[in-house]
Amino acid sequence: MKTNFMILVVFLFSLSKFATGQNQELPNILWIVSEDNSPLIGAYGDDFATTPNIDKMSTEGFLYTHAYANAPVCAPARNTIITGVYANSNGHQHMRSNYNVSEIIDFFPQYLRKAGYYATNNAKRDYNINDEQTNNIWDESSRDAHYKNRKPGQPFFAVFNTGTSHESSIHTRKPVNELRHNPKDVTLPPYHPDTPDIRRDWAHYYDNIEDMDNWVGEKLQELEESGEADNTIVFYYGDHGGVLPRSKRFVYETGTRVPFIVRIPEKFNHLWPADEPGSQVDRLISFVDLAPTLLSISGIPIPDFMQGDAFIGDQKTSDPEHVFMFRGRMDERYDMSRAVRDQRYRYIRNFMPYRIYGQRIDYLWRAASTRSWEETCKAGDCNEVQNIFWNPKPVEELYDTKNDPWEINNLADDPAYEEVLKRLRSANQQWMVDIKDSGFIPEAELSRRSGDTPPYDYVRSNDVSIEAIIDAAELATLATENDIPKLKSFLKSDDSAIRYWGATGLLILGEKAKPTMAELKVALDDPSPNVVIVASEALYLLGEKNAARAGFSKALKSPSSFARTHAMNAIGNVEDDSKEVRDAVILMAQEAGELNRLQYDHRSAKELLNKWGVDETAHGIHFGW
């Protein structure tokens, strides 16, 4: 039913434009997408970069100076792009999820195809959605997909994606004498210690940026040779920041700011965002804006469910004041941050401040630079700024990106910036409420409570008061001793998410929460494993280790792999290696059978067993990698 309605809307809108005599020619649209790269590009002022093709494109098009991925990692970022809805509103904010998207939501290629476009994707999908829902949204989606396969005269929308600049590219290391960029010439960010491994990974990555630029040049040349360059709007952008440690996966400039250039032919100059090509555009844009912008360019009405703003075309909005970003579970490690950026300042709200920034993630630790940073600081050879990454986070961060581009001077406690802090804190909170941010329900609970209902629909149902849950999280993360009675009342709520935030507030308070140990022990019997896990961690740190171990062991028996992963995160954080907990992890692994790297409780179990020096095979445990 919804697809038929969509067809009717597109048809009627097109008919109305024809009746009013508006130009009917649809531009071709080409997306050239590189993975995992910040604006380490000559056109953005990086003179160590060797990017002649992208630099030339910037002189022929419009370079956006404030373009952002809403998530600092691929799958949630791409979920936001394909839907036009923030992934944390969709329930897809965690890295690798398989939930269904709401029936209310159509993917942007479906709109383009109904308007007559031949839509192709070559070839990365990774939308963080049940694959069955995205199998047929393109005319072609494969390594052979190409606009040349369209019908004669048919307009095209085509995506080409390269992994040349992907994080994995620095896992296999070149000999130093094969690098084109000299490691000695790298300018390191102040948070990285000066080590040979870090310098080599940086230099290697600049080589990859150069290779990526060559690929961009090939795609642009191919378009020229097709004879369609004068009919085609070309977008070039990176799919999020990266890839050296403290960039990808983190809601800083280095993880979210991306290169973004749009080249628009003269025949479509009514779409130009500035007076002439070669201009820089300082409008704040982010990936949630891409879908509505495509529809605006193509004369298709933007549906109400889309949460972004068109920045080109007839439906272009006024310049927004803010862009918003989010961070959820990164592979096997739970964390939760939200961020807002205006033209100058970035505010970050950390909802799990009891976790260090540098939680060990298997994939991230494959880079020699990450391991080198950790080893250098453990050896006592890092300065104060370089050590921050290996410590728990503050609840709030505020950075002046104009004067502090590497974001190392947190201004959140500086009275001179109190008004800025309050303004951005308020904007962030209002955004989370407006989009009904599903991330405030812990993943295991969200999965259990929503069942077969898409999370987007569930958080909008009468079963959830998401605003009350967000309010509980806001209070819990900034709570003082005076708020303990309120946190204790949260533990008695009928809503499991509010009980979770009550326990979280007490965990954050640490020793100040000692008078609540009786309530925390009662919480060990909570039907929600997430509540049990947080209460167990709080009790462990308050010295009640036996009670905490019983809670951890209980959570490890949960049928939810998300709960089991959460439990092992907490066990690793408190560094418990008791026989009781060790046996519970071993039993969990034994009952799982062949363990799969792609299941994060399996990956977490392997890490703990290796840390404890447990012989897996002696216990009949068989990891599938």
Coordinates of C-alpha atoms in Angstrom, one line a residue:
M1 CA 0.0 0.0 0.0
K2 CA 2.7 2.5 1.0
T3 CA 4.6 1.9 -2.3
N4 CA 1.5 2.6 -4.4
F5 CA 1.0 5.8 -2.4
M6 CA 4.6 6.8 -3.1
I7 CA 4.1 6.2 -6.8
L8 CA 1.0 8.4 -6.8
V9 CA 2.7 11.2 -4.9
V10 CA 5.7 11.3 -7.3
F11 CA 3.4 11.1 -10.3
L12 CA 1.1 14.0 -9.1
F13 CA 4.1 16.1 -8.2
S14 CA 5.7 15.6 -11.6
L15 CA 2.4 16.4 -13.3
S16 CA 2.0 19.6 -11.4
K17 CA 5.5 20.7 -12.4
F18 CA 4.7 19.9 -16.1
A19 CA 1.5 21.9 -15.8
T20 CA 3.3 25.0 -14.5
G21 CA 5.9 24.7 -17.3
Q22 CA 8.9 24.0 -15.1
N23 CA 12.0 22.4 -16.6
Q24 CA 11.5 18.6 -16.9
E25 CA 15.0 17.5 -17.6
L26 CA 16.3 15.3 -14.8
P27 CA 20.1 15.6 -14.1
N28 CA 22.1 12.5 -13.9
I29 CA 23.7 12.2 -10.4
L30 CA 27.0 10.4 -9.7
W31 CA 28.2 9.7 -6.2
I32 CA 31.9 9.0 -5.7
V33 CA 32.4 7.7 -2.2
S34 CA 35.7 6.9 -0.4
E35 CA 35.8 5.1 2.9
D36 CA 37.2 6.2 6.2
N37 CA 38.8 9.5 5.4
S38 CA 38.8 12.9 7.0
P39 CA 39.6 15.9 4.8
L40 CA 43.2 14.9 4.5
I41 CA 43.1 16.5 1.0
G42 CA 44.9 19.3 -0.7
A43 CA 41.7 21.2 -1.4
Y44 CA 41.1 21.3 2.3
G45 CA 44.5 22.9 3.0
D46 CA 46.4 19.7 3.8
D47 CA 49.7 20.3 1.9
F48 CA 51.0 16.8 2.8
A49 CA 48.3 15.3 0.7
T50 CA 48.8 14.5 -3.0
T51 CA 45.2 14.7 -4.4
P52 CA 45.3 16.5 -7.8
N53 CA 42.0 15.0 -9.0
I54 CA 39.9 16.0 -6.0
D55 CA 41.7 19.3 -5.9
K56 CA 40.7 20.0 -9.5
M57 CA 37.1 18.9 -8.9
S58 CA 37.0 21.5 -6.1
T59 CA 37.9 24.3 -8.5
E60 CA 35.1 23.1 -10.8
G61 CA 32.5 22.6 -8.1
F62 CA 31.5 23.7 -4.6
L63 CA 33.5 22.6 -1.6
Y64 CA 31.6 22.2 1.7
T65 CA 33.7 23.2 4.6
H66 CA 31.4 21.9 7.3
A67 CA 30.2 18.5 6.1
Y68 CA 29.7 15.7 8.6
A69 CA 28.9 12.0 9.0
N70 CA 26.2 11.6 11.7
A71 CA 28.0 8.5 12.9
P72 CA 31.8 8.0 13.0
V73 CA 31.6 4.4 11.5
C74 CA 30.2 3.0 8.3
A75 CA 27.1 0.9 8.9
P76 CA 25.2 3.4 11.1
A77 CA 26.3 6.3 8.8
R78 CA 25.1 4.4 5.7
N79 CA 21.8 3.6 7.5
T80 CA 21.3 7.3 8.0
I81 CA 22.1 8.0 4.3
I82 CA 19.8 5.4 2.8
T83 CA 16.8 6.3 4.9
G84 CA 17.1 10.0 5.5
V85 CA 16.5 9.2 9.2
Y86 CA 19.1 9.3 12.0
A87 CA 20.2 5.7 12.7
N88 CA 19.7 6.3 16.4
S89 CA 16.0 7.2 15.6
N90 CA 15.7 4.1 13.5
G91 CA 17.2 1.8 16.2
H92 CA 20.3 1.1 14.0
Q93 CA 22.9 3.1 15.9
H94 CA 25.0 0.1 17.0
M95 CA 27.7 -1.1 14.7
R96 CA 26.2 -4.2 13.0
S97 CA 22.5 -4.6 13.7
N98 CA 19.9 -6.6 11.9
Y99 CA 16.7 -5.0 12.9
N100 CA 13.9 -4.3 10.4
V101 CA 13.3 -0.7 9.3
S102 CA 9.8 0.7 9.7
E103 CA 7.2 0.2 7.0
I104 CA 6.8 4.0 7.2
I105 CA 10.2 4.5 5.7
D106 CA 11.1 4.0 2.1
F107 CA 14.7 4.1 0.9
F108 CA 15.7 7.0 -1.3
P109 CA 16.7 4.9 -4.4
Q110 CA 13.0 3.7 -4.5
Y111 CA 11.9 7.4 -4.9
L112 CA 14.4 8.0 -7.6
R113 CA 13.5 4.8 -9.6
K114 CA 9.8 5.8 -9.5
A115 CA 10.7 9.2 -10.9
G116 CA 12.5 7.4 -13.8
Y117 CA 16.1 7.1 -12.7
Y118 CA 18.2 4.1 -13.3
A119 CA 19.7 3.6 -9.9
T120 CA 22.9 1.6 -9.4
N121 CA 25.2 0.8 -6.5
N122 CA 28.8 -0.4 -7.0
A123 CA 29.0 -2.1 -4.6
K124 CA 29.0 -1.5 -0.8
R125 CA 25.7 -1.7 1.0
D126 CA 26.3 -2.2 4.7
Y127 CA 23.1 -0.4 5.7
N128 CA 22.8 -2.0 9.2
I129 CA 19.4 -3.4 8.3
N130 CA 18.0 -6.8 7.7
D131 CA 19.3 -7.6 4.2
E132 CA 15.9 -8.8 3.0
Q133 CA 14.6 -5.3 3.2
T134 CA 17.3 -3.8 1.0
N135 CA 17.7 -6.6 -1.6
N136 CA 15.6 -4.9 -4.4
I137 CA 16.0 -1.2 -3.9
W138 CA 18.5 -0.8 -6.7
D139 CA 18.2 -1.6 -10.4
E140 CA 21.7 -3.0 -10.0
S141 CA 23.8 -3.5 -6.8
S142 CA 27.0 -5.4 -7.5
R143 CA 30.6 -4.9 -8.6
D144 CA 29.4 -4.8 -12.2
A145 CA 26.7 -2.2 -11.5
H146 CA 27.1 0.8 -13.8
Y147 CA 25.1 3.6 -15.3
K148 CA 26.1 2.5 -18.8
N149 CA 23.6 -0.4 -18.5
R150 CA 20.6 2.0 -18.4
K151 CA 18.1 2.4 -21.2
P152 CA 18.9 5.0 -23.9
G153 CA 18.2 8.5 -22.7
Q154 CA 17.3 7.3 -19.2
P155 CA 18.7 9.5 -16.3
F156 CA 20.9 7.7 -13.9
F157 CA 21.8 7.8 -10.2
A158 CA 25.0 5.9 -9.6
V159 CA 27.1 5.2 -6.6
F160 CA 30.8 4.1 -6.8
N161 CA 32.5 3.2 -3.6
T162 CA 36.2 2.5 -2.9
G163 CA 37.8 0.8 0.0
T164 CA 41.3 1.9 -0.9
S165 CA 41.3 4.3 2.0
H166 CA 39.5 1.9 4.4
E167 CA 41.0 1.3 7.9
S168 CA 42.0 -2.2 6.8
S169 CA 44.5 -0.7 4.4
I170 CA 47.0 0.0 7.2
H171 CA 46.7 -3.5 8.8
T172 CA 49.1 -4.9 6.2
R173 CA 52.2 -2.8 6.4
K174 CA 54.4 -1.7 3.6
P175 CA 58.2 -1.5 4.1
V176 CA 59.2 2.1 4.9
N177 CA 61.3 2.3 1.7
E178 CA 58.1 1.6 -0.4
L179 CA 56.2 4.5 1.1
R180 CA 55.8 7.6 -1.1
H181 CA 55.2 9.8 1.9
N182 CA 58.1 10.0 4.3
P183 CA 57.1 9.1 7.9
K184 CA 59.6 11.7 9.2
D185 CA 57.7 14.4 7.5
V186 CA 54.3 13.6 9.1
T187 CA 52.8 16.3 11.3
L188 CA 51.4 14.3 14.2
P189 CA 48.3 15.4 16.2
P190 CA 49.2 16.4 19.8
Y191 CA 47.4 13.4 21.3
H192 CA 49.6 10.9 19.4
P193 CA 53.0 10.1 20.9
D194 CA 55.9 10.3 18.5
T195 CA 56.6 6.6 17.7
P196 CA 57.9 4.9 14.5
D197 CA 54.7 2.8 14.2
I198 CA 52.5 5.8 14.5
R199 CA 54.5 7.8 12.0
R200 CA 54.6 4.9 9.6
D201 CA 50.8 4.3 9.7
W202 CA 50.2 8.0 9.1
A203 CA 52.5 8.0 6.1
H204 CA 51.0 4.8 4.8
Y205 CA 47.6 6.3 5.1
Y206 CA 48.5 9.3 3.1
D207 CA 49.7 6.9 0.4
N208 CA 46.3 5.4 0.4
I209 CA 44.6 8.8 0.1
E210 CA 46.8 9.4 -2.9
D211 CA 45.7 6.1 -4.4
M212 CA 42.1 6.9 -3.6
D213 CA 42.5 10.2 -5.5
N214 CA 43.7 8.4 -8.5
W215 CA 40.6 6.2 -8.4
V216 CA 38.4 9.4 -8.2
G217 CA 40.2 10.7 -11.3
E218 CA 39.4 7.5 -13.1
K219 CA 35.7 7.8 -12.3
L220 CA 35.6 11.4 -13.5
Q221 CA 37.5 10.5 -16.7
E222 CA 35.1 7.7 -17.3
L223 CA 32.2 10.1 -17.0
E224 CA 33.9 12.5 -19.5
E225 CA 34.4 9.6 -22.0
S226 CA 30.7 8.6 -21.7
G227 CA 29.7 12.1 -23.0
E228 CA 27.5 12.6 -19.9
A229 CA 29.7 15.0 -17.9
D230 CA 27.7 18.1 -18.9
N231 CA 24.4 16.4 -17.8
T232 CA 25.7 15.0 -14.5
I233 CA 25.9 16.4 -11.0
V234 CA 28.8 14.7 -9.3
F235 CA 29.2 14.4 -5.5
Y236 CA 32.5 13.3 -3.9
Y237 CA 32.5 12.6 -0.2
G238 CA 34.1 10.4 2.5
D239 CA 31.8 8.0 4.3
H240 CA 33.1 9.2 7.8
G241 CA 36.4 10.2 9.3
G242 CA 39.4 8.0 9.9
V243 CA 41.4 6.0 10.2
L244 CA 44.2 6.6 12.7
P245 CA 43.3 6.0 16.4
R246 CA 40.9 8.6 17.9
S247 CA 39.3 9.3 14.6
K248 CA 37.0 6.6 13.2
R249 CA 34.5 5.5 15.9
F250 CA 34.8 8.7 17.9
V251 CA 32.5 11.8 17.6
Y252 CA 35.3 14.3 17.2
E253 CA 36.1 16.3 14.1
T254 CA 38.5 13.5 13.1
G255 CA 35.8 10.9 13.2
T256 CA 32.8 12.8 11.7
R257 CA 34.1 15.7 9.5
V258 CA 34.4 14.6 5.9
P259 CA 35.5 16.0 2.5
F260 CA 32.4 16.9 0.5
I261 CA 32.5 18.5 -3.0
V262 CA 29.6 18.9 -5.4
R263 CA 30.2 19.6 -9.1
I264 CA 27.1 21.0 -11.0
P265 CA 27.2 21.6 -14.7
E266 CA 26.4 25.0 -16.2
K267 CA 23.1 23.8 -17.6
F268 CA 21.9 23.2 -14.0
N269 CA 23.3 26.5 -12.6
H270 CA 19.9 27.2 -10.9
L271 CA 21.1 24.6 -8.4
W272 CA 24.4 26.2 -7.6
P273 CA 24.7 26.8 -3.9
A274 CA 27.0 29.8 -4.4
D275 CA 27.6 32.4 -7.2
E276 CA 30.2 30.5 -9.1
P277 CA 32.1 27.2 -9.2
G278 CA 35.3 27.1 -7.2
S279 CA 33.5 28.6 -4.2
Q280 CA 33.5 27.3 -0.7
V281 CA 30.2 26.8 1.1
D282 CA 30.2 27.0 4.9
R283 CA 26.6 25.7 5.4
L284 CA 26.4 22.9 8.0
I285 CA 25.4 19.7 6.2
S286 CA 25.4 16.0 7.3
F287 CA 24.5 12.7 5.9
V288 CA 20.9 12.8 7.1
D289 CA 20.5 15.7 4.6
L290 CA 21.6 13.6 1.5
A291 CA 18.3 11.8 0.8
P292 CA 16.1 14.9 1.0
T293 CA 18.7 16.8 -1.1
L294 CA 18.5 14.1 -3.8
L295 CA 14.7 14.4 -3.9
S296 CA 14.9 18.1 -4.0
I297 CA 17.3 18.1 -7.0
S298 CA 15.0 15.6 -8.7
G299 CA 11.7 17.4 -8.1
I300 CA 10.3 14.7 -5.8
P301 CA 8.4 15.9 -2.7
I302 CA 10.3 15.1 0.5
P303 CA 8.3 12.8 2.7
D304 CA 7.6 13.8 6.3
F305 CA 9.5 10.9 7.9
M306 CA 12.9 12.2 6.6
Q307 CA 14.7 14.1 9.3
G308 CA 17.3 16.0 7.3
D309 CA 17.3 19.3 5.3
A310 CA 17.7 19.7 1.6
F311 CA 20.8 21.8 0.9
I312 CA 20.3 22.0 -3.0
G313 CA 17.2 22.3 -5.1
D314 CA 13.7 23.6 -5.0
Q315 CA 13.1 22.3 -1.5
K316 CA 16.3 23.7 -0.1
T317 CA 15.9 25.0 3.5
S318 CA 17.5 27.9 5.3
D319 CA 20.9 27.1 6.8
P320 CA 20.6 25.0 10.0
E321 CA 22.3 26.1 13.2
H322 CA 23.5 22.6 14.1
V323 CA 24.5 19.2 13.0
F324 CA 24.1 16.2 15.2
M325 CA 26.1 13.0 15.7
F326 CA 25.9 9.8 17.7
R327 CA 28.0 6.8 18.9
G328 CA 26.7 3.5 20.1
R329 CA 28.2 0.0 20.4
M330 CA 31.3 -0.3 18.3
D331 CA 31.6 -4.0 17.5
E332 CA 32.1 -5.8 20.8
R333 CA 32.3 -2.7 23.0
Y334 CA 29.4 -0.8 24.4
D335 CA 29.6 3.0 24.6
M336 CA 27.2 5.8 24.1
S337 CA 27.8 9.4 23.1
R338 CA 25.8 12.1 21.4
A339 CA 27.3 15.3 19.9
V340 CA 26.2 18.6 18.4
R341 CA 28.2 21.0 16.3
D342 CA 27.6 24.6 15.3
Q343 CA 29.8 26.7 13.1
R344 CA 32.5 26.9 15.7
Y345 CA 31.9 24.7 18.8
R346 CA 31.4 21.0 19.4
Y347 CA 29.6 19.6 22.4
I348 CA 29.8 15.9 23.3
R349 CA 27.6 14.2 25.9
N350 CA 29.1 10.9 27.2
F351 CA 26.4 8.6 28.7
M352 CA 28.9 6.0 29.7
P353 CA 31.7 8.1 31.3
Y354 CA 32.8 5.2 33.4
R355 CA 34.4 3.7 30.3
I356 CA 37.7 4.8 28.9
Y357 CA 37.9 6.2 25.4
G358 CA 40.4 3.5 24.3
Q359 CA 38.3 0.4 24.9
R360 CA 40.0 -2.5 23.3
I361 CA 38.2 -3.4 20.0
D362 CA 39.6 -6.3 18.1
Y363 CA 39.5 -4.6 14.7
L364 CA 40.9 -1.3 15.9
W365 CA 43.8 -3.1 17.6
R366 CA 45.0 -4.6 14.3
A367 CA 46.6 -1.3 13.6
A368 CA 50.2 -1.0 14.8
S369 CA 49.6 2.7 15.6
T370 CA 46.9 1.8 18.1
R371 CA 49.0 -0.8 19.8
S372 CA 52.0 1.6 19.8
W373 CA 50.0 4.3 21.5
E374 CA 48.8 2.0 24.2
E375 CA 52.2 0.5 24.8
T376 CA 53.9 3.9 24.9
C377 CA 51.5 5.3 27.5
K378 CA 51.7 2.1 29.6
A379 CA 55.4 2.5 29.7
G380 CA 55.0 6.0 31.1
D381 CA 56.2 7.8 28.0
C382 CA 53.1 9.8 27.2
N383 CA 52.3 13.3 28.2
E384 CA 49.0 14.5 29.8
V385 CA 47.2 15.0 26.6
Q386 CA 48.3 11.7 25.1
N387 CA 47.2 9.8 28.3
I388 CA 43.6 11.1 28.2
F389 CA 42.6 8.5 25.7
W390 CA 43.3 5.7 28.2
N391 CA 41.2 7.2 31.0
P392 CA 37.5 7.4 31.7
K393 CA 35.6 10.2 29.9
P394 CA 34.1 13.3 31.4
V395 CA 30.3 13.5 31.1
E396 CA 30.5 16.6 28.9
E397 CA 33.1 17.9 26.4
L398 CA 33.2 21.3 24.7
Y399 CA 35.7 22.3 22.1
D400 CA 36.4 25.5 20.2
T401 CA 37.3 24.0 16.8
K402 CA 38.5 27.3 15.5
N403 CA 41.3 27.7 18.1
D404 CA 41.6 24.0 19.0
P405 CA 41.2 22.0 15.7
W406 CA 42.5 18.7 17.3
E407 CA 40.0 19.1 20.2
I408 CA 42.3 18.6 23.1
N409 CA 41.3 21.5 25.4
N410 CA 37.9 20.6 27.0
L411 CA 36.1 23.8 27.9
A412 CA 33.1 22.3 29.6
D413 CA 34.2 23.4 33.0
D414 CA 35.4 26.8 32.0
P415 CA 33.0 29.5 33.3
A416 CA 33.8 31.7 30.3
Y417 CA 32.0 29.2 28.0
E418 CA 29.1 28.4 30.3
E419 CA 26.5 30.0 27.9
V420 CA 27.9 28.1 25.0
L421 CA 27.8 24.9 27.0
K422 CA 24.2 25.4 28.0
R423 CA 23.1 26.4 24.5
L424 CA 24.6 23.3 22.9
R425 CA 23.6 21.0 25.8
S426 CA 20.0 22.2 25.3
A427 CA 20.2 21.7 21.5
N428 CA 21.5 18.2 21.9
Q429 CA 18.8 17.3 24.4
Q430 CA 16.0 18.7 22.2
W431 CA 17.3 16.8 19.2
M432 CA 17.3 13.5 21.1
V433 CA 13.7 14.0 22.2
D434 CA 12.6 15.2 18.7
I435 CA 14.0 12.2 16.9
K436 CA 12.9 9.8 19.7
D437 CA 16.4 8.5 20.2
S438 CA 16.1 4.7 20.7
G439 CA 19.6 4.4 22.0
F440 CA 18.5 5.3 25.5
I441 CA 17.0 1.8 25.8
P442 CA 19.9 -0.6 26.3
E443 CA 20.3 -2.8 23.2
A444 CA 19.4 -6.1 24.9
E445 CA 16.2 -4.5 26.3
L446 CA 15.3 -2.8 23.1
S447 CA 15.6 -6.1 21.3
R448 CA 13.5 -7.9 23.9
R449 CA 10.9 -5.2 24.3
S450 CA 10.3 -4.4 20.6
G451 CA 10.2 -8.1 19.5
D452 CA 9.2 -8.1 15.9
T453 CA 8.2 -4.4 15.9
P454 CA 10.9 -2.2 14.2
P455 CA 12.6 -0.1 16.9
Y456 CA 11.5 3.1 15.0
D457 CA 7.9 2.1 15.5
Y458 CA 8.4 0.8 19.0
V459 CA 9.8 4.0 20.5
R460 CA 6.8 5.9 19.0
S461 CA 4.3 3.5 20.5
N462 CA 2.2 4.0 23.6
D463 CA 4.4 1.4 25.3
V464 CA 7.3 3.9 25.6
S465 CA 7.8 7.3 27.1
I466 CA 11.1 8.0 25.4
E467 CA 11.3 11.6 26.8
A468 CA 11.0 10.3 30.3
I469 CA 13.8 7.8 29.6
I470 CA 16.0 10.5 28.1
D471 CA 15.3 12.8 31.1
A472 CA 16.4 9.9 33.4
A473 CA 19.6 9.5 31.5
E474 CA 20.3 13.2 31.6
L475 CA 19.9 13.3 35.3
A476 CA 21.8 10.1 36.0
T477 CA 24.9 11.2 34.1
L478 CA 25.1 14.6 35.8
A479 CA 23.8 13.4 39.2
T480 CA 25.3 14.6 42.6
E481 CA 24.8 13.1 46.0
N482 CA 21.7 15.3 46.3
D483 CA 20.1 13.3 43.5
I484 CA 20.5 9.9 45.1
P485 CA 16.9 9.7 46.3
K486 CA 15.8 10.3 42.7
L487 CA 18.2 7.6 41.4
K488 CA 16.8 5.2 44.0
S489 CA 13.3 6.0 42.8
F490 CA 14.4 5.2 39.2
L491 CA 15.3 1.7 40.4
K492 CA 11.7 1.1 41.3
S493 CA 10.3 2.3 38.0
D494 CA 8.0 0.1 35.9
D495 CA 10.2 0.9 32.9
S496 CA 13.4 -1.2 32.6
A497 CA 15.3 1.6 30.8
I498 CA 14.7 4.0 33.6
R499 CA 15.8 1.4 36.1
Y500 CA 18.9 1.0 34.0
W501 CA 19.7 4.7 34.2
G502 CA 19.0 4.7 37.9
A503 CA 21.7 2.0 38.3
T504 CA 24.0 3.9 35.9
G505 CA 23.8 7.1 37.9
L506 CA 24.8 5.2 41.1
L507 CA 27.7 3.5 39.2
I508 CA 28.9 7.0 38.0
L509 CA 28.7 8.4 41.6
G510 CA 31.1 5.7 42.8
E511 CA 32.0 5.9 46.5
K512 CA 29.3 8.5 47.0
A513 CA 26.7 5.8 46.2
K514 CA 27.8 3.5 49.1
P515 CA 24.7 4.2 51.1
T516 CA 22.6 2.6 48.3
M517 CA 24.3 -0.8 48.3
A518 CA 21.1 -2.4 49.7
E519 CA 19.1 -1.1 46.7
L520 CA 21.8 -2.2 44.3
K521 CA 21.7 -5.7 45.7
V522 CA 18.0 -5.8 45.2
A523 CA 18.6 -4.7 41.6
L524 CA 20.6 -8.0 41.1
D525 CA 17.2 -9.7 40.9
D526 CA 15.9 -7.3 38.2
P527 CA 14.4 -9.1 35.2
S528 CA 16.5 -6.9 32.9
P529 CA 20.0 -8.2 32.4
N530 CA 21.2 -4.7 31.6
V531 CA 20.1 -3.5 35.0
V532 CA 21.7 -6.5 36.7
I533 CA 25.0 -5.8 34.9
V534 CA 25.3 -2.2 35.8
A535 CA 24.3 -2.8 39.4
S536 CA 26.9 -5.6 39.6
E537 CA 29.6 -3.3 38.3
A538 CA 28.6 -0.6 40.8
L539 CA 28.7 -3.2 43.6
Y540 CA 32.0 -4.6 42.6
L541 CA 33.7 -1.2 42.6
L542 CA 32.1 -0.6 46.1
G543 CA 33.8 -3.7 47.4
E544 CA 30.8 -6.1 47.2
K545 CA 32.6 -8.5 44.9
N546 CA 30.8 -11.7 45.7
A547 CA 27.4 -10.2 45.1
A548 CA 28.7 -8.6 41.8
R549 CA 30.1 -11.9 40.6
A550 CA 26.7 -13.6 41.1
G551 CA 25.1 -10.8 39.0
F552 CA 27.7 -11.2 36.3
S553 CA 27.2 -15.0 36.2
K554 CA 23.5 -14.6 36.0
A555 CA 23.8 -12.1 33.1
L556 CA 26.1 -14.5 31.2
K557 CA 23.2 -17.0 31.1
S558 CA 20.9 -14.5 29.4
P559 CA 19.5 -15.7 26.0
S560 CA 20.5 -12.3 24.6
S561 CA 23.9 -12.1 23.0
F562 CA 23.8 -8.4 23.5
A563 CA 23.4 -8.9 27.3
R564 CA 26.2 -11.4 27.3
T565 CA 28.5 -8.9 25.5
H566 CA 27.5 -6.2 27.9
A567 CA 28.3 -8.4 30.9
M568 CA 31.8 -9.3 29.5
N569 CA 32.5 -5.6 28.9
A570 CA 31.8 -5.0 32.6
I571 CA 33.8 -8.0 33.7
G572 CA 36.8 -6.8 31.7
N573 CA 36.4 -3.3 33.1
V574 CA 36.6 -4.3 36.7
E575 CA 39.3 -6.8 35.8
D576 CA 37.7 -9.7 37.7
D577 CA 39.4 -13.0 37.2
S578 CA 37.7 -15.1 39.9
K579 CA 37.0 -18.7 39.3
E580 CA 33.3 -18.1 39.6
V581 CA 33.2 -15.6 36.7
R582 CA 35.8 -17.5 34.7
D583 CA 33.8 -20.7 34.9
A584 CA 30.7 -18.8 33.8
V585 CA 32.4 -17.4 30.7
I586 CA 33.8 -20.9 29.9
L587 CA 30.4 -22.4 30.3
M588 CA 28.8 -19.8 28.0
A589 CA 31.5 -20.5 25.4
Q590 CA 31.1 -24.2 25.6
E591 CA 27.3 -24.0 25.2
A592 CA 27.7 -21.8 22.1
G593 CA 29.4 -24.6 20.1
E594 CA 31.4 -23.2 17.2
L595 CA 32.1 -19.6 18.0
N596 CA 31.8 -17.0 15.3
R597 CA 33.9 -13.8 15.1
L598 CA 30.9 -11.9 13.8
Q599 CA 29.0 -12.5 17.0
Y600 CA 30.3 -10.1 19.6
D601 CA 29.7 -12.2 22.7
H602 CA 32.0 -14.8 21.1
R603 CA 34.6 -12.2 20.4
S604 CA 34.4 -10.9 23.9
A605 CA 34.7 -14.4 25.4
K606 CA 37.8 -15.1 23.4
E607 CA 39.4 -11.8 24.6
L608 CA 38.7 -12.6 28.2
L609 CA 39.9 -16.2 28.0
N610 CA 43.1 -15.1 26.3
K611 CA 43.6 -12.4 28.9
W612 CA 43.2 -15.1 31.7
G613 CA 45.5 -17.5 29.9
V614 CA 42.8 -20.1 29.6
D615 CA 43.5 -22.9 27.1
E616 CA 40.3 -22.9 25.0
T617 CA 40.8 -26.3 23.5
A618 CA 41.3 -27.9 26.9
H619 CA 37.7 -26.9 27.7
G620 CA 36.3 -28.0 24.4
I621 CA 35.9 -24.5 23.1
H622 CA 36.3 -24.0 19.4
F623 CA 36.5 -20.5 18.0
G624 CA 35.7 -20.4 14.3
W625 CA 38.7 -18.1 13.5

